[in-house]
């Protein structure tokens, strides 16, 4: 639990410094890979559809995301990053990763590798969605 609080505090501080709420930061990071439909985003972010609609509305008003027609379903929309949102998402993601890596400064390379291997296994074993990818993936 303490490690979760530690990482969440770093994430929240980075979000605030980039002018984002933590949920907006999560939304931008998820959208770095590709646009998603509202239903997909609701499942990925663990938000009720009404909460997600409000989040997308606020983030859209800030010029960071846009709604676009879904080519497969004319009744649905997809949410995509704007150019400004893409730049902010990359900056936020990079800075947040740097700060989280700083939490490991006192670990030697072997301990870092072991931690990465074990956390990777926890993620895989629990089928965590691959939504926070490296920007070049």
PDB file of C-alpha atoms in Angstrom:
ATOM      1  CA  UNK A   1       0.000   0.000   0.000  1.00  0.00           C
ATOM      2  CA  UNK A   2       2.790   2.415   0.869  1.00  0.00           C
ATOM      3  CA  UNK A   3       4.424   1.925  -2.535  1.00  0.00           C
ATOM      4  CA  UNK A   4       1.094   2.687  -4.220  1.00  0.00           C
ATOM      5  CA  UNK A   5       0.789   5.917  -2.258  1.00  0.00           C
ATOM      6  CA  UNK A   6       4.356   6.833  -3.163  1.00  0.00           C
ATOM      7  CA  UNK A   7       3.882   6.300  -6.907  1.00  0.00           C
ATOM      8  CA  UNK A   8       0.453   8.002  -6.862  1.00  0.00           C
ATOM      9  CA  UNK A   9       1.969  11.031  -5.108  1.00  0.00           C
ATOM     10  CA  UNK A  10       4.672  11.325  -7.769  1.00  0.00           C
ATOM     11  CA  UNK A  11       2.067  10.905 -10.516  1.00  0.00           C
ATOM     12  CA  UNK A  12      -0.249  13.498  -8.968  1.00  0.00           C
ATOM     13  CA  UNK A  13       2.532  16.043  -8.482  1.00  0.00           C
ATOM     14  CA  UNK A  14       3.677  15.632 -12.075  1.00  0.00           C
ATOM     15  CA  UNK A  15       0.088  15.992 -13.320  1.00  0.00           C
ATOM     16  CA  UNK A  16      -0.455  19.206 -11.351  1.00  0.00           C
ATOM     17  CA  UNK A  17       2.793  20.686 -12.665  1.00  0.00           C
ATOM     18  CA  UNK A  18       1.588  19.970 -16.210  1.00  0.00           C
ATOM     19  CA  UNK A  19      -1.793  21.601 -15.508  1.00  0.00           C
ATOM     20  CA  UNK A  20      -3.646  18.285 -15.442  1.00  0.00           C
ATOM     21  CA  UNK A  21      -5.734  16.316 -13.011  1.00  0.00           C
ATOM     22  CA  UNK A  22      -4.531  12.760 -12.457  1.00  0.00           C
ATOM     23  CA  UNK A  23      -7.486  11.450 -14.464  1.00  0.00           C
ATOM     24  CA  UNK A  24      -6.683  13.789 -17.349  1.00  0.00           C
ATOM     25  CA  UNK A  25      -3.083  12.557 -17.214  1.00  0.00           C
ATOM     26  CA  UNK A  26      -4.289   8.960 -17.392  1.00  0.00           C
ATOM     27  CA  UNK A  27      -6.590   9.772 -20.308  1.00  0.00           C
ATOM     28  CA  UNK A  28      -3.806  11.466 -22.267  1.00  0.00           C
ATOM     29  CA  UNK A  29      -1.384   8.597 -21.621  1.00  0.00           C
ATOM     30  CA  UNK A  30      -3.940   6.010 -22.741  1.00  0.00           C
ATOM     31  CA  UNK A  31      -4.605   7.975 -25.942  1.00  0.00           C
ATOM     32  CA  UNK A  32      -0.890   8.201 -26.792  1.00  0.00           C
ATOM     33  CA  UNK A  33      -1.135   4.803 -28.475  1.00  0.00           C
ATOM     34  CA  UNK A  34      -4.265   5.435 -30.525  1.00  0.00           C
ATOM     35  CA  UNK A  35      -7.779   6.883 -30.374  1.00  0.00           C
ATOM     36  CA  UNK A  36     -10.355   4.854 -28.454  1.00  0.00           C
ATOM     37  CA  UNK A  37     -14.116   4.683 -28.260  1.00  0.00           C
ATOM     38  CA  UNK A  38     -15.903   5.843 -25.143  1.00  0.00           C
ATOM     39  CA  UNK A  39     -16.789   2.287 -24.097  1.00  0.00           C
ATOM     40  CA  UNK A  40     -13.179   1.168 -24.421  1.00  0.00           C
ATOM     41  CA  UNK A  41     -11.971   4.159 -22.410  1.00  0.00           C
ATOM     42  CA  UNK A  42     -14.574   3.545 -19.731  1.00  0.00           C
ATOM     43  CA  UNK A  43     -13.308  -0.015 -19.272  1.00  0.00           C
ATOM     44  CA  UNK A  44      -9.621   0.917 -19.392  1.00  0.00           C
ATOM     45  CA  UNK A  45      -9.890   3.769 -16.927  1.00  0.00           C
ATOM     46  CA  UNK A  46     -12.440   2.070 -14.685  1.00  0.00           C
ATOM     47  CA  UNK A  47     -14.880   4.964 -14.951  1.00  0.00           C
ATOM     48  CA  UNK A  48     -18.640   5.014 -15.291  1.00  0.00           C
ATOM     49  CA  UNK A  49     -19.712   6.317 -18.680  1.00  0.00           C
ATOM     50  CA  UNK A  50     -21.119   9.524 -17.163  1.00  0.00           C
ATOM     51  CA  UNK A  51     -17.836  10.199 -15.332  1.00  0.00           C
ATOM     52  CA  UNK A  52     -15.846   9.528 -18.497  1.00  0.00           C
ATOM     53  CA  UNK A  53     -18.090  11.891 -20.486  1.00  0.00           C
ATOM     54  CA  UNK A  54     -17.353  14.678 -17.988  1.00  0.00           C
ATOM     55  CA  UNK A  55     -13.626  13.939 -18.099  1.00  0.00           C
ATOM     56  CA  UNK A  56     -13.560  13.992 -21.900  1.00  0.00           C
ATOM     57  CA  UNK A  57     -15.682  17.178 -21.957  1.00  0.00           C
ATOM     58  CA  UNK A  58     -13.265  19.012 -19.636  1.00  0.00           C
ATOM     59  CA  UNK A  59     -10.191  17.752 -21.460  1.00  0.00           C
ATOM     60  CA  UNK A  60     -11.727  18.683 -24.821  1.00  0.00           C
ATOM     61  CA  UNK A  61     -12.503  22.221 -23.588  1.00  0.00           C
ATOM     62  CA  UNK A  62      -8.794  22.533 -22.738  1.00  0.00           C
ATOM     63  CA  UNK A  63      -7.931  21.671 -26.346  1.00  0.00           C
ATOM     64  CA  UNK A  64      -6.161  18.413 -25.483  1.00  0.00           C
ATOM     65  CA  UNK A  65      -8.534  15.849 -27.034  1.00  0.00           C
ATOM     66  CA  UNK A  66     -11.145  15.816 -29.743  1.00  0.00           C
ATOM     67  CA  UNK A  67     -14.084  13.605 -30.551  1.00  0.00           C
ATOM     68  CA  UNK A  68     -14.123  12.145 -34.042  1.00  0.00           C
ATOM     69  CA  UNK A  69     -16.551   9.932 -35.908  1.00  0.00           C
ATOM     70  CA  UNK A  70     -16.012   6.204 -35.578  1.00  0.00           C
ATOM     71  CA  UNK A  71     -15.552   4.811 -39.081  1.00  0.00           C
ATOM     72  CA  UNK A  72     -16.951   1.421 -38.026  1.00  0.00           C
ATOM     73  CA  UNK A  73     -20.051   2.718 -36.220  1.00  0.00           C
ATOM     74  CA  UNK A  74     -21.607   6.017 -37.293  1.00  0.00           C
ATOM     75  CA  UNK A  75     -23.467   6.280 -33.963  1.00  0.00           C
ATOM     76  CA  UNK A  76     -20.244   6.186 -31.943  1.00  0.00           C
ATOM     77  CA  UNK A  77     -17.329   8.556 -31.438  1.00  0.00           C
ATOM     78  CA  UNK A  78     -13.679   7.982 -30.769  1.00  0.00           C
ATOM     79  CA  UNK A  79     -11.526  10.205 -28.604  1.00  0.00           C
ATOM     80  CA  UNK A  80      -8.152  11.268 -29.979  1.00  0.00           C
ATOM     81  CA  UNK A  81      -5.360  13.568 -28.893  1.00  0.00           C
ATOM     82  CA  UNK A  82      -5.058  16.956 -30.531  1.00  0.00           C
ATOM     83  CA  UNK A  83      -1.563  18.066 -31.593  1.00  0.00           C
ATOM     84  CA  UNK A  84      -1.310  20.075 -28.370  1.00  0.00           C
ATOM     85  CA  UNK A  85      -2.608  17.133 -26.342  1.00  0.00           C
ATOM     86  CA  UNK A  86      -0.074  14.821 -27.978  1.00  0.00           C
ATOM     87  CA  UNK A  87       2.825  17.104 -27.063  1.00  0.00           C
ATOM     88  CA  UNK A  88       1.570  17.488 -23.503  1.00  0.00           C
ATOM     89  CA  UNK A  89       0.976  13.731 -23.162  1.00  0.00           C
ATOM     90  CA  UNK A  90       4.552  12.951 -24.279  1.00  0.00           C
ATOM     91  CA  UNK A  91       6.033  15.591 -21.971  1.00  0.00           C
ATOM     92  CA  UNK A  92       3.914  14.454 -19.029  1.00  0.00           C
ATOM     93  CA  UNK A  93       4.641  10.768 -19.641  1.00  0.00           C
ATOM     94  CA  UNK A  94       8.379  11.316 -20.010  1.00  0.00           C
ATOM     95  CA  UNK A  95       8.630  13.511 -16.921  1.00  0.00           C
ATOM     96  CA  UNK A  96       6.500  11.188 -14.806  1.00  0.00           C
ATOM     97  CA  UNK A  97       8.583   8.153 -15.819  1.00  0.00           C
ATOM     98  CA  UNK A  98      11.759  10.080 -14.958  1.00  0.00           C
ATOM     99  CA  UNK A  99      10.402  10.920 -11.513  1.00  0.00           C
ATOM    100  CA  UNK A 100       9.346   7.348 -10.845  1.00  0.00           C
ATOM    101  CA  UNK A 101      12.779   6.120 -11.908  1.00  0.00           C
ATOM    102  CA  UNK A 102      14.276   8.518  -9.353  1.00  0.00           C
ATOM    103  CA  UNK A 103      12.479   6.523  -6.659  1.00  0.00           C
ATOM    104  CA  UNK A 104      14.873   3.699  -7.529  1.00  0.00           C
ATOM    105  CA  UNK A 105      18.075   5.746  -7.314  1.00  0.00           C
ATOM    106  CA  UNK A 106      19.351   3.843  -4.279  1.00  0.00           C
ATOM    107  CA  UNK A 107      18.947   0.428  -5.927  1.00  0.00           C
ATOM    108  CA  UNK A 108      21.834  -1.163  -7.784  1.00  0.00           C
ATOM    109  CA  UNK A 109      21.369  -2.532 -11.310  1.00  0.00           C
ATOM    110  CA  UNK A 110      20.675  -6.087 -10.117  1.00  0.00           C
ATOM    111  CA  UNK A 111      17.946  -4.895  -7.735  1.00  0.00           C
ATOM    112  CA  UNK A 112      16.397  -2.693 -10.438  1.00  0.00           C
ATOM    113  CA  UNK A 113      16.352  -5.615 -12.871  1.00  0.00           C
ATOM    114  CA  UNK A 114      14.805  -7.909 -10.261  1.00  0.00           C
ATOM    115  CA  UNK A 115      12.134  -5.349  -9.399  1.00  0.00           C
ATOM    116  CA  UNK A 116      11.315  -4.761 -13.083  1.00  0.00           C
ATOM    117  CA  UNK A 117      11.096  -8.514 -13.709  1.00  0.00           C
ATOM    118  CA  UNK A 118       8.829  -9.112 -10.710  1.00  0.00           C
ATOM    119  CA  UNK A 119       6.547  -6.144 -11.416  1.00  0.00           C
ATOM    120  CA  UNK A 120       6.341  -7.207 -15.059  1.00  0.00           C
ATOM    121  CA  UNK A 121       5.234 -10.639 -13.918  1.00  0.00           C
ATOM    122  CA  UNK A 122       2.571  -9.168 -11.613  1.00  0.00           C
ATOM    123  CA  UNK A 123       1.242  -7.082 -14.528  1.00  0.00           C
ATOM    124  CA  UNK A 124       1.185 -10.062 -16.914  1.00  0.00           C
ATOM    125  CA  UNK A 125      -0.289 -12.482 -14.373  1.00  0.00           C
ATOM    126  CA  UNK A 126      -3.158 -10.077 -13.671  1.00  0.00           C
ATOM    127  CA  UNK A 127      -3.886  -9.251 -17.304  1.00  0.00           C
ATOM    128  CA  UNK A 128      -3.336  -5.531 -16.792  1.00  0.00           C
ATOM    129  CA  UNK A 129      -4.262  -3.746 -20.020  1.00  0.00           C
ATOM    130  CA  UNK A 130      -1.336  -2.491 -22.062  1.00  0.00           C
ATOM    131  CA  UNK A 131      -2.405   1.124 -22.159  1.00  0.00           C
ATOM    132  CA  UNK A 132       0.653   2.949 -20.861  1.00  0.00           C
ATOM    133  CA  UNK A 133       3.162   2.166 -23.582  1.00  0.00           C
ATOM    134  CA  UNK A 134       6.426   3.802 -24.395  1.00  0.00           C
ATOM    135  CA  UNK A 135       5.705   6.598 -26.886  1.00  0.00           C
ATOM    136  CA  UNK A 136       7.606   4.749 -29.654  1.00  0.00           C
ATOM    137  CA  UNK A 137       5.784   1.405 -29.165  1.00  0.00           C
TER     138      UNK A 137
END
